[in-house]
GROMACS .gro file of C-alpha atoms in nm:
model
  170
    1MET     CA    1  -0.728   2.904   3.323
    2MET     CA    2  -1.015   3.049   3.504
    3THR     CA    3  -1.245   2.837   3.719
    4LYS     CA    4  -1.479   3.133   3.790
    5PHE     CA    5  -1.725   3.247   3.535
    6LYS     CA    6  -2.008   3.510   3.506
    7GLY     CA    7  -2.256   3.544   3.238
    8LYS     CA    8  -2.592   3.529   3.096
    9ALA     CA    9  -2.771   3.213   3.058
   10TRP     CA   10  -2.892   3.028   2.754
   11VAL     CA   11  -3.123   2.745   2.866
   12ALA     CA   12  -3.169   2.402   2.657
   13GLY     CA   13  -3.364   2.121   2.704
   14ASP     CA   14  -3.266   1.762   2.752
   15ASP     CA   15  -3.111   1.541   2.512
   16ILE     CA   16  -2.930   1.762   2.318
   17ASP     CA   17  -2.705   1.583   2.051
   18THR     CA   18  -2.406   1.689   1.877
   19ASP     CA   19  -2.588   1.691   1.550
   20GLN     CA   20  -2.827   2.003   1.703
   21ILE     CA   21  -2.482   2.166   1.864
   22TYR     CA   22  -2.321   2.145   1.541
   23HIS     CA   23  -2.481   1.952   1.250
   24GLY     CA   24  -2.299   1.696   1.026
   25GLN     CA   25  -2.375   1.900   0.712
   26TYR     CA   26  -2.106   2.152   0.806
   27LEU     CA   27  -1.847   1.885   0.903
   28PRO     CA   28  -1.621   2.002   0.591
   29LEU     CA   29  -1.541   2.323   0.738
   30THR     CA   30  -1.212   2.353   0.919
   31ASP     CA   31  -1.182   2.711   1.007
   32PRO     CA   32  -1.340   2.754   1.362
   33LYS     CA   33  -1.439   3.124   1.266
   34GLU     CA   34  -1.685   2.968   1.022
   35MET     CA   35  -1.795   2.684   1.239
   36LYS     CA   36  -1.889   2.922   1.520
   37LYS     CA   37  -2.156   3.047   1.277
   38HIS     CA   38  -2.328   2.703   1.302
   39ALA     CA   39  -2.332   2.647   1.681
   40MET     CA   40  -2.647   2.543   1.812
   41GLU     CA   41  -2.852   2.629   1.533
   42PHE     CA   42  -3.074   2.314   1.530
   43VAL     CA   43  -3.142   2.350   1.910
   44PRO     CA   44  -3.502   2.456   1.945
   45GLY     CA   45  -3.488   2.851   2.067
   46PHE     CA   46  -3.107   2.878   1.969
   47GLU     CA   47  -3.170   2.954   1.605
   48LYS     CA   48  -2.989   3.288   1.613
   49PHE     CA   49  -2.748   3.173   1.905
   50SER     CA   50  -2.423   3.254   1.703
   51GLN     CA   51  -2.551   3.604   1.616
   52GLU     CA   52  -2.680   3.678   1.984
   53VAL     CA   53  -2.417   3.495   2.191
   54ARG     CA   54  -2.169   3.727   2.366
   55PRO     CA   55  -1.830   3.629   2.510
   56GLY     CA   56  -1.874   3.470   2.875
   57ASP     CA   57  -2.243   3.373   2.807
   58ILE     CA   58  -2.327   3.018   2.953
   59ILE     CA   59  -2.516   2.729   2.831
   60VAL     CA   60  -2.719   2.556   3.079
   61ALA     CA   61  -2.882   2.264   2.991
   62GLY     CA   62  -3.106   1.908   3.091
   63LYS     CA   63  -2.989   1.569   3.088
   64ASN     CA   64  -2.753   1.425   2.855
   65PHE     CA   65  -2.618   1.727   2.679
   66GLY     CA   66  -2.397   1.645   2.388
   67THR     CA   67  -2.530   1.289   2.319
   68GLY     CA   68  -2.455   1.156   2.001
   69SER     CA   69  -2.124   1.122   1.789
   70SER     CA   70  -1.760   1.189   1.888
   71ARG     CA   71  -1.810   1.533   1.721
   72GLU     CA   72  -1.495   1.752   1.857
   73HIS     CA   73  -1.672   2.030   1.642
   74ALA     CA   74  -1.944   2.048   1.908
   75VAL     CA   75  -1.689   2.199   2.172
   76VAL     CA   76  -1.484   2.388   1.883
   77CYS     CA   77  -1.784   2.607   1.783
   78LEU     CA   78  -1.907   2.679   2.139
   79LYS     CA   79  -1.557   2.776   2.251
   80GLU     CA   80  -1.508   2.987   1.917
   81ASN     CA   81  -1.828   3.196   2.027
   82GLY     CA   82  -1.707   3.262   2.365
   83VAL     CA   83  -1.927   3.060   2.552
   84SER     CA   84  -1.718   3.041   2.891
   85CYS     CA   85  -1.860   2.700   2.988
   86VAL     CA   86  -2.163   2.446   2.998
   87VAL     CA   87  -2.338   2.342   3.300
   88ALA     CA   88  -2.589   2.065   3.269
   89ASP     CA   89  -2.794   1.818   3.475
   90SER     CA   90  -2.575   1.538   3.308
   91PHE     CA   91  -2.340   1.532   2.995
   92ALA     CA   92  -2.310   1.234   2.756
   93ARG     CA   93  -1.965   1.105   2.824
   94ILE     CA   94  -1.810   1.138   2.482
   95PHE     CA   95  -1.900   1.540   2.496
   96TYR     CA   96  -1.777   1.563   2.848
   97ARG     CA   97  -1.442   1.381   2.739
   98ASN     CA   98  -1.417   1.608   2.429
   99ALA     CA   99  -1.466   1.905   2.638
  100ILE     CA  100  -1.183   1.814   2.882
  101ASN     CA  101  -0.984   1.727   2.624
  102LEU     CA  102  -1.007   2.045   2.444
  103GLY     CA  103  -0.964   2.240   2.774
  104PHE     CA  104  -1.345   2.356   2.761
  105PRO     CA  105  -1.464   2.410   3.117
  106LEU     CA  106  -1.821   2.259   3.217
  107LEU     CA  107  -2.005   2.137   3.528
  108GLU     CA  108  -2.238   1.871   3.588
  109CYS     CA  109  -2.511   1.995   3.812
  110PRO     CA  110  -2.838   1.797   3.871
  111GLY     CA  111  -3.135   2.006   3.905
  112ILE     CA  112  -2.974   2.329   3.721
  113SER     CA  113  -3.209   2.326   3.416
  114THR     CA  114  -3.496   2.361   3.645
  115SER     CA  115  -3.328   2.657   3.856
  116VAL     CA  116  -3.221   2.881   3.568
  117LYS     CA  117  -3.417   3.071   3.314
  118THR     CA  118  -3.270   3.192   2.967
  119GLY     CA  119  -3.128   3.556   3.053
  120ASP     CA  120  -3.051   3.491   3.417
  121ILE     CA  121  -2.694   3.602   3.517
  122LEU     CA  122  -2.489   3.334   3.659
  123GLU     CA  123  -2.173   3.317   3.858
  124ILE     CA  124  -2.023   2.970   3.834
  125ASP     CA  125  -1.719   2.830   4.037
  126THR     CA  126  -1.598   2.519   3.878
  127LEU     CA  127  -1.369   2.449   4.147
  128SER     CA  128  -1.622   2.426   4.436
  129GLY     CA  129  -1.908   2.342   4.195
  130GLU     CA  130  -2.128   2.597   4.308
  131VAL     CA  131  -2.358   2.801   4.048
  132LYS     CA  132  -2.502   3.139   4.202
  133ASN     CA  133  -2.824   3.237   3.983
  134LEU     CA  134  -2.781   3.630   4.071
  135SER     CA  135  -3.129   3.703   3.891
  136SER     CA  136  -3.296   3.494   4.116
  137GLY     CA  137  -3.030   3.474   4.422
  138LYS     CA  138  -3.066   3.111   4.460
  139SER     CA  139  -2.779   2.886   4.459
  140ILE     CA  140  -2.702   2.507   4.383
  141THR     CA  141  -2.406   2.302   4.371
  142GLY     CA  142  -2.293   2.023   4.152
  143HIS     CA  143  -2.015   1.799   4.085
  144PRO     CA  144  -1.672   2.018   4.025
  145LEU     CA  145  -1.426   1.853   3.778
  146SER     CA  146  -1.181   1.574   3.911
  147GLY     CA  147  -0.793   1.676   4.015
  148LEU     CA  148  -0.694   1.546   3.679
  149GLU     CA  149  -0.983   1.673   3.466
  150LEU     CA  150  -0.887   2.025   3.616
  151GLU     CA  151  -0.542   2.010   3.533
  152ILE     CA  152  -0.601   1.896   3.184
  153THR     CA  153  -0.875   2.199   3.129
  154GLU     CA  154  -0.619   2.420   3.303
  155LYS     CA  155  -0.340   2.344   3.061
  156GLY     CA  156  -0.579   2.421   2.771
  157GLY     CA  157  -0.655   2.063   2.700
  158LEU     CA  158  -0.495   1.693   2.671
  159LEU     CA  159  -0.237   1.771   2.408
  160ASN     CA  160  -0.086   2.069   2.632
  161TYR     CA  161  -0.134   1.865   2.942
  162LEU     CA  162   0.067   1.565   2.807
  163ARG     CA  163   0.350   1.776   2.629
  164GLU     CA  164   0.412   1.978   2.960
  165GLU     CA  165   0.421   1.594   3.110
  166ASN     CA  166   0.684   1.485   2.857
  167ILE     CA  167   0.893   1.793   2.929
  168ARG     CA  168   0.892   1.749   3.307
  169LYS     CA  169   0.984   1.368   3.255
  170THR     CA  170   1.277   1.448   3.006
   0.00000   0.00000   0.00000
């Protein structure tokens, strides 16, 4: 798995909940290709996100990103849209765990939401925690994933990690 990403930033605010990332009315959908059409559509300023996002783009958010219910759909729809990672001032723990468990990279980086504007080009290293804003020339460092979180993410998620661990033990 990659630990370095470069892409256009999409900046969201504080307390973006899982219902805004992927609204409950779409929970009956099971095809990720259909799910992706509804990503972030309830986040102010992101109404056309699923039509305009490009593979490699990066979501930057404020505090408590992914608060709300334990909804894996919120991670799946972002991955399916090609979002390379999410960087936020802080994450709701449930979203954070779901992202790791599904092999989706993220980086907690206090102060990031006030250091980036939508459209800025970012370079992110989830291994070191460094975020370079290539548009402004500024850098900020966050909290990289722990060793185990990185291993799980590198394997593509918790199930793949556990399968590989189980194979090694037999």
